Short mmCIF file of C-alpha atoms in Angstrom, two decimals:
data_model
loop_
_atom_site.label_atom_id
_atom_site.label_comp_id
_atom_site.label_asym_id
_atom_site.label_seq_id
_atom_site.Cartn_x
_atom_site.Cartn_y
_atom_site.Cartn_z
CA MET A 1 -4.23 -3.43 -10.04
CA ILE A 2 -6.35 -3.59 -6.75
CA GLN A 3 -6.58 0.12 -6.77
CA ARG A 4 -7.91 0.21 -10.30
CA ALA A 5 -10.58 -2.47 -9.45
CA ILE A 6 -11.80 -0.28 -6.57
CA GLU A 7 -11.87 2.82 -8.64
CA ALA A 8 -13.80 0.96 -11.31
CA GLU A 9 -16.36 0.06 -8.74
CA GLY A 10 -16.98 3.80 -8.26
CA ILE A 11 -14.90 4.60 -5.20
CA PRO A 12 -12.17 7.26 -5.50
CA THR A 13 -8.74 5.86 -4.49
CA ILE A 14 -5.18 7.16 -3.62
CA GLY A 15 -2.24 4.75 -3.38
CA ILE A 16 1.27 5.23 -2.00
CA THR A 17 3.93 4.01 -4.43
CA LEU A 18 7.58 3.30 -3.96
CA LEU A 19 8.11 2.16 -7.61
CA LYS A 20 7.28 4.91 -10.07
CA GLU A 21 8.06 2.75 -13.03
CA VAL A 22 5.41 0.21 -12.00
CA THR A 23 2.89 2.89 -11.29
CA ARG A 24 3.33 4.37 -14.74
CA LYS A 25 2.65 1.03 -16.28
CA VAL A 26 -0.27 -0.05 -14.04
CA LYS A 27 -1.90 3.42 -14.25
CA PRO A 28 -3.96 3.87 -11.12
CA SER A 29 -6.09 6.98 -10.86
CA ARG A 30 -4.06 8.82 -8.25
CA ALA A 31 -0.77 7.96 -6.62
CA LEU A 32 1.74 9.53 -4.25
CA TYR A 33 5.31 8.45 -5.05
CA LEU A 34 8.04 8.38 -2.39
CA ARG A 35 11.71 7.54 -3.10
CA TYR A 36 11.73 5.43 0.03
CA PRO A 37 12.93 1.92 0.54
CA PHE A 38 10.56 -1.04 0.34
CA GLY A 39 8.72 -1.67 3.60
CA HIS A 40 8.47 2.07 4.36
CA PRO A 41 5.54 3.64 2.50
CA MET A 42 4.64 5.81 5.48
CA GLY A 43 8.29 6.48 6.51
CA GLU A 44 10.11 5.45 9.63
CA ALA A 45 8.96 3.59 12.69
CA PHE A 46 7.48 5.96 15.45
CA GLN A 47 8.02 9.01 13.29
CA VAL A 48 4.54 10.37 13.89
CA HIS A 49 4.95 13.67 12.11
CA GLN A 50 6.37 11.94 9.12
CA GLN A 51 3.67 9.33 8.83
CA ARG A 52 0.94 11.99 9.36
CA THR A 53 2.34 14.26 6.73
CA ILE A 54 2.50 11.51 4.19
CA LEU A 55 -1.13 10.32 5.01
CA LEU A 56 -2.40 13.87 4.81
CA ASP A 57 -0.60 14.39 1.37
CA ALA A 58 -2.22 11.23 0.10
CA LEU A 59 -5.75 11.94 1.51
CA LYS A 60 -5.67 15.58 0.26
CA ALA A 61 -4.93 14.32 -3.21
CA LEU A 62 -8.39 12.90 -3.18
CA GLU A 63 -9.64 16.41 -3.17
CA THR A 64 -7.08 18.13 -5.37
CA VAL A 65 -6.16 15.77 -8.12
CA THR A 66 -8.27 16.15 -11.16
CA GLU A 67 -6.35 14.42 -13.85
CA PRO A 68 -6.52 10.60 -14.01
CA GLY A 69 -3.23 8.95 -13.66
CA THR A 70 -1.57 11.70 -11.66
CA ILE A 71 1.53 10.72 -9.74
CA LEU A 72 2.25 13.31 -7.10
CA GLU A 73 5.86 13.66 -5.85
CA PRO A 74 6.40 15.55 -2.58
CA GLY A 75 10.18 14.80 -2.94
CA TYR A 76 10.81 13.86 0.76
CA ARG A 77 14.35 12.68 1.09
CA TRP A 78 14.75 9.45 3.00
CA ARG A 79 15.91 10.13 6.50
CA ARG A 80 16.97 13.67 5.50
CA HIS A 81 13.67 15.56 5.33
CA VAL A 82 12.70 17.14 8.65
CA PHE A 83 8.89 16.74 9.18
CA GLY A 84 7.22 19.30 11.55
CA PRO A 85 4.02 18.73 13.44
CA GLY A 86 2.14 20.20 10.44
CA PRO A 87 -1.42 21.16 10.34
CA MET B 1 16.80 -26.50 -2.57
CA GLY B 2 14.28 -24.60 -0.40
CA SER B 3 16.92 -23.27 1.78
CA LEU B 4 19.04 -22.07 -1.12
CA SER B 5 16.14 -20.27 -2.73
CA GLN B 6 15.31 -18.80 0.68
CA LEU B 7 18.89 -17.57 1.08
CA ILE B 8 18.84 -15.97 -2.45
CA ASN B 9 15.49 -14.41 -1.60
CA SER B 10 16.81 -12.84 1.62
CA VAL B 11 19.89 -11.54 -0.13
CA LEU B 12 17.56 -10.00 -2.80
CA VAL B 13 15.36 -8.43 -0.04
CA GLN B 14 18.41 -6.71 1.49
CA LEU B 15 19.81 -5.57 -1.90
CA PHE B 16 16.43 -4.08 -2.84
CA LYS B 17 16.29 -2.29 0.52
CA HIS B 18 19.77 -0.79 0.42
CA VAL B 19 20.26 -0.21 -3.35
CA PRO B 20 16.98 1.52 -4.47
CA TRP B 21 17.89 1.77 -8.17
CA LEU B 22 17.94 -2.00 -8.40
CA ALA B 23 14.33 -1.98 -7.67
CA SER B 24 13.64 0.41 -10.56
CA CYS B 25 15.77 -1.79 -12.91
CA TRP B 26 13.76 -4.82 -11.88
CA ALA B 27 10.50 -2.86 -12.44
CA ARG B 28 11.51 -1.84 -15.97
CA ARG B 29 12.25 -5.37 -16.94
CA HIS B 30 9.36 -7.06 -15.20
CA ARG B 31 6.10 -7.49 -16.92
CA PHE B 32 2.99 -6.17 -15.22
CA VAL B 33 -0.62 -6.11 -15.91
CA GLU B 34 -0.51 -2.77 -17.78
CA GLY B 35 -3.47 -0.50 -17.48
CA GLN B 36 -5.08 1.02 -20.45
CA GLU B 37 -7.82 3.46 -19.75
CA ILE B 38 -7.67 5.05 -16.26
CA PRO B 39 -10.77 4.40 -14.16
CA TRP B 40 -11.97 7.47 -12.44
CA ALA B 41 -14.47 8.16 -9.57
CA PRO B 42 -14.53 11.70 -8.16
CA LEU B 43 -14.65 12.35 -4.39
CA ARG B 44 -18.36 13.35 -3.78
CA LYS B 45 -17.93 15.08 -0.41
CA PRO B 46 -15.26 17.01 1.44
CA LEU B 47 -12.61 14.84 3.14
CA GLY B 48 -14.22 15.81 6.58
CA GLU B 49 -17.35 14.06 5.65
CA THR B 50 -15.75 11.08 3.79
CA ARG B 51 -15.46 7.56 5.22
CA ILE B 52 -12.06 6.19 4.26
CA GLY B 53 -11.51 2.50 3.50
CA VAL B 54 -8.17 0.93 3.84
CA VAL B 55 -6.31 -1.61 1.68
CA THR B 56 -2.64 -2.76 2.18
CA THR B 57 -0.42 -5.27 0.23
CA ALA B 58 2.05 -5.24 2.96
CA GLY B 59 1.02 -8.71 4.32
CA VAL B 60 -0.46 -7.54 7.60
CA HIS B 61 -3.05 -9.69 9.32
CA LEU B 62 -4.31 -10.78 12.73
CA LYS B 63 -2.22 -13.35 14.69
CA SER B 64 -5.32 -15.45 14.88
CA GLN B 65 -5.70 -15.60 11.06
CA PRO B 66 -3.91 -18.05 8.71
CA PRO B 67 -0.65 -16.59 7.39
CA PHE B 68 -0.18 -15.87 3.71
CA ASN B 69 1.29 -18.84 1.76
CA MET B 70 5.03 -18.22 1.58
CA ASP B 71 5.82 -21.57 0.07
CA ASP B 72 4.41 -20.78 -3.31
CA PRO B 73 7.06 -18.72 -5.27
CA GLU B 74 4.19 -17.10 -7.21
CA GLY B 75 2.66 -15.68 -4.02
CA ASP B 76 -0.77 -15.80 -2.55
CA PRO B 77 -3.64 -14.03 -4.16
CA THR B 78 -6.07 -14.31 -1.10
CA PHE B 79 -6.76 -11.46 1.35
CA ARG B 80 -7.32 -11.16 5.13
CA VAL B 81 -9.92 -8.98 6.61
CA VAL B 82 -8.67 -6.94 9.69
CA PRO B 83 -10.86 -4.70 11.92
CA SER B 84 -9.76 -1.12 11.56
CA ASP B 85 -9.79 -0.78 15.30
CA ALA B 86 -7.73 -3.90 15.84
CA GLU B 87 -5.33 -3.85 18.85
CA LYS B 88 -1.76 -3.42 17.33
CA ALA B 89 -0.63 -6.43 19.62
CA GLN B 90 -3.10 -8.61 17.53
CA LEU B 91 -1.31 -7.81 14.32
CA THR B 92 1.41 -9.51 12.58
CA ILE B 93 3.11 -9.47 9.09
CA THR B 94 3.70 -12.54 6.82
CA HIS B 95 5.65 -11.53 3.78
CA LYS B 96 9.20 -12.67 3.04
CA TYR B 97 9.74 -10.54 0.08
CA TYR B 98 10.49 -7.30 1.87
CA ASP B 99 12.26 -6.24 4.93
CA HIS B 100 9.48 -5.57 7.42
CA SER B 101 11.75 -5.07 10.54
CA ALA B 102 10.53 -1.40 10.98
CA ALA B 103 6.89 -2.33 10.41
CA ASP B 104 7.25 -5.09 13.11
CA GLN B 105 8.19 -2.54 15.52
CA ASP B 106 5.56 0.04 14.47
CA VAL B 107 2.88 -1.17 12.02
CA ASN B 108 2.07 2.40 11.15
CA VAL B 109 5.02 2.29 8.76
CA VAL B 110 2.92 0.13 6.38
CA LEU B 111 -0.56 0.47 7.67
CA PRO B 112 -1.04 3.83 9.52
CA LEU B 113 -4.22 3.00 11.46
CA ASP B 114 -3.09 5.16 14.49
CA ARG B 115 -2.52 8.07 12.22
CA LEU B 116 -5.95 7.55 10.54
CA TRP B 117 -7.79 7.40 13.89
CA GLU B 118 -6.07 10.68 14.91
CA LEU B 119 -7.33 12.37 11.72
CA GLU B 120 -10.78 10.83 12.40
CA ALA B 121 -10.80 12.27 16.04
CA GLU B 122 -9.75 15.69 14.76
CA GLY B 123 -12.52 15.59 12.05
CA VAL B 124 -10.06 15.74 9.07
CA ILE B 125 -11.65 12.70 7.73
CA GLY B 126 -15.31 11.66 8.17
CA GLY B 127 -14.68 8.18 9.39
CA ILE B 128 -12.88 4.92 8.76
CA ALA B 129 -14.49 1.79 7.22
CA PRO B 130 -14.80 -0.97 9.78
CA LEU B 131 -12.68 -3.37 7.86
CA VAL B 132 -9.21 -3.30 6.36
CA TYR B 133 -8.39 -5.51 3.35
CA SER B 134 -4.99 -6.92 3.40
CA PHE B 135 -3.03 -8.70 0.71
CA MET B 136 0.67 -9.72 0.23
CA GLY B 137 1.89 -7.86 -2.79
CA HIS B 138 4.10 -10.57 -4.21
CA ILE B 139 1.66 -12.07 -6.64
CA ASP B 140 2.78 -13.51 -9.99
CA GLY B 141 1.97 -16.22 -12.59
CA PRO B 142 -1.51 -17.75 -12.61
CA HIS B 143 -2.31 -15.92 -9.29
CA LEU B 144 -2.23 -12.64 -11.02
CA ARG B 145 -5.29 -13.58 -13.04
CA THR B 146 -7.05 -14.68 -9.82
CA LEU B 147 -6.27 -11.38 -8.30
CA VAL B 148 -7.37 -9.25 -11.34
CA GLU B 149 -10.46 -11.30 -12.09
CA GLN B 150 -11.64 -12.46 -8.69
CA THR B 151 -10.06 -11.16 -5.49
CA ALA B 152 -9.61 -7.44 -6.42
CA PRO B 153 -13.18 -7.00 -7.72
CA ALA B 154 -14.46 -8.82 -4.71
CA VAL B 155 -12.66 -6.60 -2.35
CA ALA B 156 -13.85 -3.49 -4.37
CA ARG B 157 -17.53 -4.68 -3.91
CA ARG B 158 -17.02 -5.41 -0.15
CA LEU B 159 -15.49 -1.86 0.29
CA MET B 160 -18.68 -0.51 -1.38
CA ARG B 161 -20.76 -2.55 0.93
CA ASP B 162 -18.79 -1.43 3.99
CA GLY B 163 -19.69 2.21 3.04
CA ALA B 164 -16.10 3.28 2.04
CA GLN B 165 -16.41 6.59 0.17
CA ALA B 166 -12.73 6.72 -0.71
CA VAL B 167 -9.94 4.21 -0.38
CA PHE B 168 -6.29 4.62 0.78
CA LEU B 169 -3.80 2.00 -0.24
CA THR B 170 -0.35 1.14 1.00
CA PRO B 171 2.22 -1.13 -0.66
CA ALA B 172 4.84 -3.21 1.05
#
């Protein structure tokens, strides 16, 4: 809801979501869905590579997504996916 | 009465944390403000030249600011304004509807300011807007209308005034 208001003001937005069902209903312009528990939109505490990768995935979506309502799913598995230092 | 509802709430918080499909069940049954047309604003410049604004609904605020109202079962539609370069020791979380034990240890779990400043230093993003707008995401009943009609548009205008050219949002 807040995201839609910001986009309507003319600012492009990207939001992390942990609830795909809600995001499908609310319909923000761009979203990145992670199947992570509540309280962990950027992953685990002190896991710098993980937090950085998720943040970069989200920010890059601002450049790459062209279809309003896109929900990206990188598919990282909670506590299983191994995150490298990345770019 | 209050302590019973608090107990039920803390049980629910743990259930939602450990049994993810319960959350999707709840989401399917719960009524949300459903969007119709999807608003769209394209990114005007490459990310490396774009100033990023930040919004969170994880209930983060400065210790010196009044906490979000946890006594109202329908939540608190107000927001707090936090400097994006605030010391982490100055930050705290008021939100009893999710388990923020990890975020209490490392706020980057819900509000990745350290990661954003690293990307800014590397030139991956053009800058970070000076102010973060922070809500607590558990907003229901009449407060939903206040959020949709007043607070969310007010924050959108403030972000524009702050010079945010794109906005990154994190939930609880």
